PDB file of C-alpha atoms in Angstrom:
ATOM      1  CA  UNK A   1       0.000   0.000   0.000  1.00 60.00           C
ATOM      2  CA  UNK A   2       1.272   3.421  -0.942  1.00 64.00           C
ATOM      3  CA  UNK A   3       1.749   5.604   2.138  1.00 77.00           C
ATOM      4  CA  UNK A   4       0.545   9.194   1.919  1.00 88.00           C
ATOM      5  CA  UNK A   5       1.588  11.665   4.603  1.00 93.00           C
ATOM      6  CA  UNK A   6       0.185  15.145   5.045  1.00 96.00           C
ATOM      7  CA  UNK A   7       1.796  17.833   7.149  1.00 96.00           C
ATOM      8  CA  UNK A   8       1.257  19.648   9.316  1.00 97.00           C
ATOM      9  CA  UNK A   9      -1.638  17.827  10.920  1.00 96.00           C
ATOM     10  CA  UNK A  10      -3.041  21.036  12.426  1.00 97.00           C
ATOM     11  CA  UNK A  11      -2.475  24.686  11.600  1.00 97.00           C
ATOM     12  CA  UNK A  12      -3.942  27.731  13.321  1.00 97.00           C
ATOM     13  CA  UNK A  13      -3.159  31.133  11.845  1.00 97.00           C
ATOM     14  CA  UNK A  14      -4.518  34.657  11.736  1.00 97.00           C
ATOM     15  CA  UNK A  15      -6.271  36.232   8.799  1.00 98.00           C
ATOM     16  CA  UNK A  16      -3.819  37.645   6.280  1.00 97.00           C
ATOM     17  CA  UNK A  17      -1.005  35.176   6.929  1.00 98.00           C
ATOM     18  CA  UNK A  18       0.439  32.849   4.295  1.00 98.00           C
ATOM     19  CA  UNK A  19       0.740  29.094   4.741  1.00 98.00           C
ATOM     20  CA  UNK A  20       1.878  25.949   2.990  1.00 98.00           C
ATOM     21  CA  UNK A  21       0.700  22.391   3.530  1.00 98.00           C
ATOM     22  CA  UNK A  22       2.385  19.300   2.156  1.00 97.00           C
ATOM     23  CA  UNK A  23       1.479  15.901   0.801  1.00 96.00           C
ATOM     24  CA  UNK A  24       4.206  13.258   0.456  1.00 95.00           C
ATOM     25  CA  UNK A  25       4.039   9.756  -0.932  1.00 91.00           C
ATOM     26  CA  UNK A  26       6.274   6.767  -0.333  1.00 87.00           C
ATOM     27  CA  UNK A  27       6.420   6.149  -4.075  1.00 85.00           C
ATOM     28  CA  UNK A  28       5.748   7.776  -7.441  1.00 86.00           C
ATOM     29  CA  UNK A  29       2.160   8.392  -8.428  1.00 81.00           C
ATOM     30  CA  UNK A  30       0.409   9.367 -11.632  1.00 81.00           C
ATOM     31  CA  UNK A  31      -1.946  12.100 -10.432  1.00 85.00           C
ATOM     32  CA  UNK A  32      -3.053  13.830  -7.271  1.00 89.00           C
ATOM     33  CA  UNK A  33      -6.203  15.626  -6.240  1.00 92.00           C
ATOM     34  CA  UNK A  34      -6.581  18.274  -3.541  1.00 96.00           C
ATOM     35  CA  UNK A  35      -9.873  18.608  -1.669  1.00 96.00           C
ATOM     36  CA  UNK A  36     -11.220  20.974   0.990  1.00 97.00           C
ATOM     37  CA  UNK A  37     -13.747  19.729   3.514  1.00 97.00           C
ATOM     38  CA  UNK A  38     -15.711  22.152   5.676  1.00 94.00           C
ATOM     39  CA  UNK A  39     -17.006  20.931   9.051  1.00 90.00           C
ATOM     40  CA  UNK A  40     -20.009  18.634   8.650  1.00 89.00           C
ATOM     41  CA  UNK A  41     -19.761  18.543   4.859  1.00 93.00           C
ATOM     42  CA  UNK A  42     -18.242  16.268   2.220  1.00 95.00           C
ATOM     43  CA  UNK A  43     -14.875  17.034   0.582  1.00 96.00           C
ATOM     44  CA  UNK A  44     -14.971  19.335  -2.436  1.00 95.00           C
ATOM     45  CA  UNK A  45     -12.491  18.845  -5.272  1.00 93.00           C
ATOM     46  CA  UNK A  46     -10.164  21.837  -5.708  1.00 96.00           C
ATOM     47  CA  UNK A  47      -7.674  20.715  -8.350  1.00 94.00           C
ATOM     48  CA  UNK A  48      -5.981  17.781 -10.040  1.00 90.00           C
ATOM     49  CA  UNK A  49      -2.246  17.844 -10.811  1.00 89.00           C
ATOM     50  CA  UNK A  50      -0.836  15.324 -13.258  1.00 85.00           C
ATOM     51  CA  UNK A  51       2.505  16.558 -14.613  1.00 86.00           C
ATOM     52  CA  UNK A  52       5.783  16.607 -12.646  1.00 88.00           C
ATOM     53  CA  UNK A  53       6.689  20.201 -11.819  1.00 91.00           C
ATOM     54  CA  UNK A  54       3.174  21.423 -12.629  1.00 92.00           C
ATOM     55  CA  UNK A  55       1.891  24.554 -10.880  1.00 95.00           C
ATOM     56  CA  UNK A  56      -1.810  25.440 -10.801  1.00 96.00           C
ATOM     57  CA  UNK A  57      -3.427  28.523  -9.313  1.00 96.00           C
ATOM     58  CA  UNK A  58      -6.946  28.879  -7.978  1.00 95.00           C
ATOM     59  CA  UNK A  59      -7.368  32.485  -6.805  1.00 96.00           C
ATOM     60  CA  UNK A  60      -5.205  32.692  -3.647  1.00 97.00           C
ATOM     61  CA  UNK A  61      -4.365  28.973  -3.690  1.00 97.00           C
ATOM     62  CA  UNK A  62      -1.269  27.686  -5.492  1.00 97.00           C
ATOM     63  CA  UNK A  63      -0.805  23.948  -6.016  1.00 97.00           C
ATOM     64  CA  UNK A  64       2.499  22.399  -6.990  1.00 95.00           C
ATOM     65  CA  UNK A  65       3.379  18.873  -8.071  1.00 92.00           C
ATOM     66  CA  UNK A  66       6.945  17.816  -7.328  1.00 91.00           C
ATOM     67  CA  UNK A  67       9.318  17.054 -10.180  1.00 89.00           C
ATOM     68  CA  UNK A  68       9.806  13.501  -8.896  1.00 89.00           C
ATOM     69  CA  UNK A  69       6.010  12.959  -8.730  1.00 87.00           C
ATOM     70  CA  UNK A  70       6.183  11.906  -5.081  1.00 90.00           C
ATOM     71  CA  UNK A  71       5.025  15.082  -3.405  1.00 93.00           C
ATOM     72  CA  UNK A  72       2.739  18.056  -3.719  1.00 95.00           C
ATOM     73  CA  UNK A  73       2.154  21.299  -1.861  1.00 96.00           C
ATOM     74  CA  UNK A  74      -0.672  23.766  -1.409  1.00 97.00           C
ATOM     75  CA  UNK A  75       0.175  27.382  -0.656  1.00 98.00           C
ATOM     76  CA  UNK A  76      -2.469  29.855   0.487  1.00 98.00           C
ATOM     77  CA  UNK A  77      -1.728  33.559   0.253  1.00 98.00           C
ATOM     78  CA  UNK A  78      -3.388  35.991   2.646  1.00 98.00           C
ATOM     79  CA  UNK A  79      -5.578  33.388   4.324  1.00 97.00           C
ATOM     80  CA  UNK A  80      -9.176  34.260   5.144  1.00 97.00           C
ATOM     81  CA  UNK A  81     -11.609  32.716   7.662  1.00 96.00           C
ATOM     82  CA  UNK A  82     -13.437  31.127   4.708  1.00 95.00           C
ATOM     83  CA  UNK A  83     -10.323  29.034   4.056  1.00 96.00           C
ATOM     84  CA  UNK A  84     -10.922  27.175   7.322  1.00 97.00           C
ATOM     85  CA  UNK A  85     -11.358  23.455   6.790  1.00 97.00           C
ATOM     86  CA  UNK A  86      -9.668  20.111   6.332  1.00 97.00           C
ATOM     87  CA  UNK A  87      -7.385  19.909   3.310  1.00 97.00           C
ATOM     88  CA  UNK A  88      -7.035  16.423   1.888  1.00 96.00           C
ATOM     89  CA  UNK A  89      -4.822  15.061  -0.825  1.00 94.00           C
ATOM     90  CA  UNK A  90      -5.738  11.917  -2.709  1.00 91.00           C
ATOM     91  CA  UNK A  91      -3.601  10.068  -5.174  1.00 85.00           C
ATOM     92  CA  UNK A  92      -4.531   7.893  -8.093  1.00 74.00           C
ATOM     93  CA  UNK A  93      -2.437   5.282  -9.834  1.00 65.00           C
ATOM     94  CA  UNK A  94      -4.680   4.453 -12.762  1.00 58.00           C
ATOM     95  CA  UNK A  95      -7.065   2.579 -10.523  1.00 65.00           C
ATOM     96  CA  UNK A  96     -10.637   3.418  -9.676  1.00 73.00           C
ATOM     97  CA  UNK A  97     -10.024   4.309  -6.054  1.00 75.00           C
ATOM     98  CA  UNK A  98      -8.060   7.138  -4.524  1.00 83.00           C
ATOM     99  CA  UNK A  99      -5.706   6.750  -1.595  1.00 86.00           C
ATOM    100  CA  UNK A 100      -6.224   9.675   0.796  1.00 91.00           C
ATOM    101  CA  UNK A 101      -3.965  11.284   3.356  1.00 91.00           C
ATOM    102  CA  UNK A 102      -5.313  12.084   6.829  1.00 94.00           C
ATOM    103  CA  UNK A 103      -5.473  15.760   6.008  1.00 95.00           C
ATOM    104  CA  UNK A 104      -4.352  19.097   7.384  1.00 97.00           C
ATOM    105  CA  UNK A 105      -6.874  20.850   9.591  1.00 97.00           C
ATOM    106  CA  UNK A 106      -6.634  24.617   9.045  1.00 97.00           C
ATOM    107  CA  UNK A 107      -8.180  27.269  11.283  1.00 97.00           C
ATOM    108  CA  UNK A 108      -8.014  30.897  10.187  1.00 97.00           C
ATOM    109  CA  UNK A 109      -9.107  33.370  12.839  1.00 97.00           C
ATOM    110  CA  UNK A 110     -10.147  36.988  12.128  1.00 96.00           C
TER     111      UNK A 110
ATOM    112  CA  UNK B   1     -22.271  20.589 -11.754  1.00 69.00           C
ATOM    113  CA  UNK B   2     -21.939  17.053 -10.432  1.00 67.00           C
ATOM    114  CA  UNK B   3     -24.421  16.328  -7.717  1.00 90.00           C
ATOM    115  CA  UNK B   4     -24.094  13.470  -5.250  1.00 95.00           C
ATOM    116  CA  UNK B   5     -26.861  13.223  -2.701  1.00 96.00           C
ATOM    117  CA  UNK B   6     -27.158  11.099   0.404  1.00 96.00           C
ATOM    118  CA  UNK B   7     -30.482  10.090   1.901  1.00 91.00           C
ATOM    119  CA  UNK B   8     -29.877  11.445   5.392  1.00 93.00           C
ATOM    120  CA  UNK B   9     -27.547  14.003   6.936  1.00 95.00           C
ATOM    121  CA  UNK B  10     -27.991  12.632  10.457  1.00 96.00           C
ATOM    122  CA  UNK B  11     -29.126   9.205  11.591  1.00 97.00           C
ATOM    123  CA  UNK B  12     -29.460   7.618  15.023  1.00 98.00           C
ATOM    124  CA  UNK B  13     -29.896   3.856  15.239  1.00 97.00           C
ATOM    125  CA  UNK B  14     -29.844   1.232  17.954  1.00 98.00           C
ATOM    126  CA  UNK B  15     -27.353  -1.615  18.236  1.00 98.00           C
ATOM    127  CA  UNK B  16     -28.450  -4.602  16.180  1.00 97.00           C
ATOM    128  CA  UNK B  17     -30.640  -2.662  13.760  1.00 97.00           C
ATOM    129  CA  UNK B  18     -30.229  -3.047  10.009  1.00 97.00           C
ATOM    130  CA  UNK B  19     -29.257   0.307   8.518  1.00 97.00           C
ATOM    131  CA  UNK B  20     -29.528   1.462   4.908  1.00 97.00           C
ATOM    132  CA  UNK B  21     -27.591   4.460   3.607  1.00 98.00           C
ATOM    133  CA  UNK B  22     -28.543   5.591   0.124  1.00 97.00           C
ATOM    134  CA  UNK B  23     -26.477   7.547  -2.355  1.00 97.00           C
ATOM    135  CA  UNK B  24     -27.549   8.936  -5.735  1.00 97.00           C
ATOM    136  CA  UNK B  25     -25.450  10.690  -8.394  1.00 95.00           C
ATOM    137  CA  UNK B  26     -26.839  12.513 -11.389  1.00 93.00           C
ATOM    138  CA  UNK B  27     -23.838  12.531 -13.765  1.00 87.00           C
ATOM    139  CA  UNK B  28     -23.873   9.009 -15.166  1.00 88.00           C
ATOM    140  CA  UNK B  29     -20.584   8.179 -13.429  1.00 89.00           C
ATOM    141  CA  UNK B  30     -19.378   4.612 -13.712  1.00 88.00           C
ATOM    142  CA  UNK B  31     -17.728   4.356 -10.324  1.00 91.00           C
ATOM    143  CA  UNK B  32     -19.220   4.863  -6.896  1.00 94.00           C
ATOM    144  CA  UNK B  33     -17.638   4.580  -3.461  1.00 95.00           C
ATOM    145  CA  UNK B  34     -18.469   4.403   0.218  1.00 97.00           C
ATOM    146  CA  UNK B  35     -16.011   5.740   2.818  1.00 96.00           C
ATOM    147  CA  UNK B  36     -16.139   6.255   6.524  1.00 96.00           C
ATOM    148  CA  UNK B  37     -14.298   9.141   8.141  1.00 96.00           C
ATOM    149  CA  UNK B  38     -13.128   9.091  11.740  1.00 95.00           C
ATOM    150  CA  UNK B  39     -10.935  11.575  13.630  1.00 90.00           C
ATOM    151  CA  UNK B  40      -7.277  10.633  13.353  1.00 87.00           C
ATOM    152  CA  UNK B  41      -7.963   7.833  10.870  1.00 90.00           C
ATOM    153  CA  UNK B  42      -8.839   9.823   7.774  1.00 90.00           C
ATOM    154  CA  UNK B  43     -11.003   8.497   4.949  1.00 93.00           C
ATOM    155  CA  UNK B  44     -11.176   4.723   4.753  1.00 93.00           C
ATOM    156  CA  UNK B  45     -12.685   2.916   1.793  1.00 93.00           C
ATOM    157  CA  UNK B  46     -15.423   0.433   2.660  1.00 96.00           C
ATOM    158  CA  UNK B  47     -16.631  -0.713  -0.778  1.00 95.00           C
ATOM    159  CA  UNK B  48     -16.679   0.527  -4.322  1.00 93.00           C
ATOM    160  CA  UNK B  49     -18.543  -0.352  -7.493  1.00 94.00           C
ATOM    161  CA  UNK B  50     -17.342   0.094 -11.065  1.00 89.00           C
ATOM    162  CA  UNK B  51     -20.570  -0.970 -12.770  1.00 89.00           C
ATOM    163  CA  UNK B  52     -24.144  -1.979 -12.032  1.00 92.00           C
ATOM    164  CA  UNK B  53     -24.262  -5.120  -9.884  1.00 90.00           C
ATOM    165  CA  UNK B  54     -20.435  -5.084  -9.591  1.00 92.00           C
ATOM    166  CA  UNK B  55     -18.704  -4.428  -6.277  1.00 93.00           C
ATOM    167  CA  UNK B  56     -15.248  -4.633  -4.795  1.00 93.00           C
ATOM    168  CA  UNK B  57     -14.175  -4.673  -1.163  1.00 94.00           C
ATOM    169  CA  UNK B  58     -12.187  -1.750   0.087  1.00 92.00           C
ATOM    170  CA  UNK B  59      -9.956  -1.587   3.132  1.00 90.00           C
ATOM    171  CA  UNK B  60     -12.602  -2.118   5.822  1.00 95.00           C
ATOM    172  CA  UNK B  61     -15.582  -4.101   4.434  1.00 96.00           C
ATOM    173  CA  UNK B  62     -16.310  -6.145   7.565  1.00 96.00           C
ATOM    174  CA  UNK B  63     -19.801  -5.542   8.913  1.00 96.00           C
ATOM    175  CA  UNK B  64     -20.979  -3.842   5.714  1.00 98.00           C
ATOM    176  CA  UNK B  65     -22.518  -4.836   2.413  1.00 97.00           C
ATOM    177  CA  UNK B  66     -23.493  -2.838  -0.670  1.00 97.00           C
ATOM    178  CA  UNK B  67     -26.002  -2.899  -3.486  1.00 97.00           C
ATOM    179  CA  UNK B  68     -25.921  -1.283  -6.907  1.00 97.00           C
ATOM    180  CA  UNK B  69     -29.031  -2.165  -8.913  1.00 95.00           C
ATOM    181  CA  UNK B  70     -29.036   1.033 -10.985  1.00 95.00           C
ATOM    182  CA  UNK B  71     -26.090   3.035 -12.268  1.00 94.00           C
ATOM    183  CA  UNK B  72     -27.043   6.186 -10.355  1.00 96.00           C
ATOM    184  CA  UNK B  73     -27.683   4.565  -6.978  1.00 97.00           C
ATOM    185  CA  UNK B  74     -25.282   2.902  -4.520  1.00 97.00           C
ATOM    186  CA  UNK B  75     -26.496   1.674  -1.155  1.00 97.00           C
ATOM    187  CA  UNK B  76     -24.483   0.834   1.952  1.00 98.00           C
ATOM    188  CA  UNK B  77     -26.008  -1.667   4.348  1.00 98.00           C
ATOM    189  CA  UNK B  78     -25.032  -2.237   7.950  1.00 98.00           C
ATOM    190  CA  UNK B  79     -26.401  -5.704   8.569  1.00 95.00           C
ATOM    191  CA  UNK B  80     -26.413  -5.396  12.365  1.00 97.00           C
ATOM    192  CA  UNK B  81     -25.291  -1.980  13.536  1.00 97.00           C
ATOM    193  CA  UNK B  82     -22.738  -1.787  16.313  1.00 98.00           C
ATOM    194  CA  UNK B  83     -21.457   1.152  18.345  1.00 98.00           C
ATOM    195  CA  UNK B  84     -18.057   0.995  16.612  1.00 97.00           C
ATOM    196  CA  UNK B  85     -19.830   1.850  13.359  1.00 98.00           C
ATOM    197  CA  UNK B  86     -20.679   5.306  14.679  1.00 98.00           C
ATOM    198  CA  UNK B  87     -18.997   7.522  12.109  1.00 97.00           C
ATOM    199  CA  UNK B  88     -19.336   9.964   9.229  1.00 97.00           C
ATOM    200  CA  UNK B  89     -20.197   8.065   6.049  1.00 98.00           C
ATOM    201  CA  UNK B  90     -19.288   9.628   2.728  1.00 97.00           C
ATOM    202  CA  UNK B  91     -20.427   8.542  -0.705  1.00 97.00           C
ATOM    203  CA  UNK B  92     -18.508   9.514  -3.839  1.00 95.00           C
ATOM    204  CA  UNK B  93     -18.698   8.965  -7.558  1.00 93.00           C
ATOM    205  CA  UNK B  94     -15.920   9.318 -10.094  1.00 89.00           C
ATOM    206  CA  UNK B  95     -15.317   9.971 -13.707  1.00 77.00           C
ATOM    207  CA  UNK B  96     -12.134   9.141 -15.598  1.00 71.00           C
ATOM    208  CA  UNK B  97     -10.385  11.820 -17.596  1.00 65.00           C
ATOM    209  CA  UNK B  98     -10.536  11.527 -21.379  1.00 63.00           C
ATOM    210  CA  UNK B  99      -7.520   9.201 -21.445  1.00 65.00           C
ATOM    211  CA  UNK B 100      -8.928   7.084 -18.613  1.00 60.00           C
ATOM    212  CA  UNK B 101      -5.713   7.180 -16.641  1.00 66.00           C
ATOM    213  CA  UNK B 102      -6.852   9.161 -13.626  1.00 73.00           C
ATOM    214  CA  UNK B 103     -10.121   9.656 -11.812  1.00 79.00           C
ATOM    215  CA  UNK B 104     -11.585  12.612  -9.924  1.00 84.00           C
ATOM    216  CA  UNK B 105     -13.986  11.880  -7.116  1.00 89.00           C
ATOM    217  CA  UNK B 106     -17.040  13.921  -6.208  1.00 92.00           C
ATOM    218  CA  UNK B 107     -18.451  13.541  -2.749  1.00 95.00           C
ATOM    219  CA  UNK B 108     -21.872  13.782  -1.199  1.00 96.00           C
ATOM    220  CA  UNK B 109     -22.508  15.843   1.948  1.00 96.00           C
ATOM    221  CA  UNK B 110     -22.104  12.855   4.256  1.00 96.00           C
ATOM    222  CA  UNK B 111     -24.297  11.029   6.768  1.00 97.00           C
ATOM    223  CA  UNK B 112     -23.409  11.343  10.433  1.00 97.00           C
ATOM    224  CA  UNK B 113     -24.486   7.973  11.887  1.00 98.00           C
ATOM    225  CA  UNK B 114     -24.728   7.396  15.617  1.00 98.00           C
ATOM    226  CA  UNK B 115     -25.321   3.873  16.896  1.00 98.00           C
ATOM    227  CA  UNK B 116     -26.454   3.718  20.521  1.00 97.00           C
TER     228      UNK B 116
END
């Protein structure tokens, strides 16, 4: 089984700060999805990265896929309280199912 | 937009009861999944289905069964509910990209099940 580690596990910051969360795999993978889950809701797909070295931007969120295709990061610029939630990464290796990390729980306070 | 709906947001059942959780997707997706989510354990795959009447066990299938009689509907059944099945249950469906080499999953809002 491919191990997927997310760090940090918890993050509490103030509005306006920048942050980066990480997703690391024990082996190479073909694609990775990032999700955000708000309390009491299901995860919502943010982005899929598929190419080594790829960078994707979604407003204040920047997603990067490592060159070696074993890691990915999510950077949030000027965090807002609406960014609060659990950030999950899930990786796919051409199978039907995704393997998910345990997530990074982010709290942004005003 | 993809829409995945789950029959209940909150459910309270007694130990030993048979419990049905229903999931419906409206985008003609081939694959459907059931996960449970527990603090500190993340998302764990219970069962998935890649076609009508087809099912595959996930990582934690014990105590659960599934049914997929129609493409849009995937049901999770707890044959005899136990307190250790108290959890958040999430249904998802997925669509392959055009080359069919990766899949993106779309989740429902979840069912918070409490077994007393």
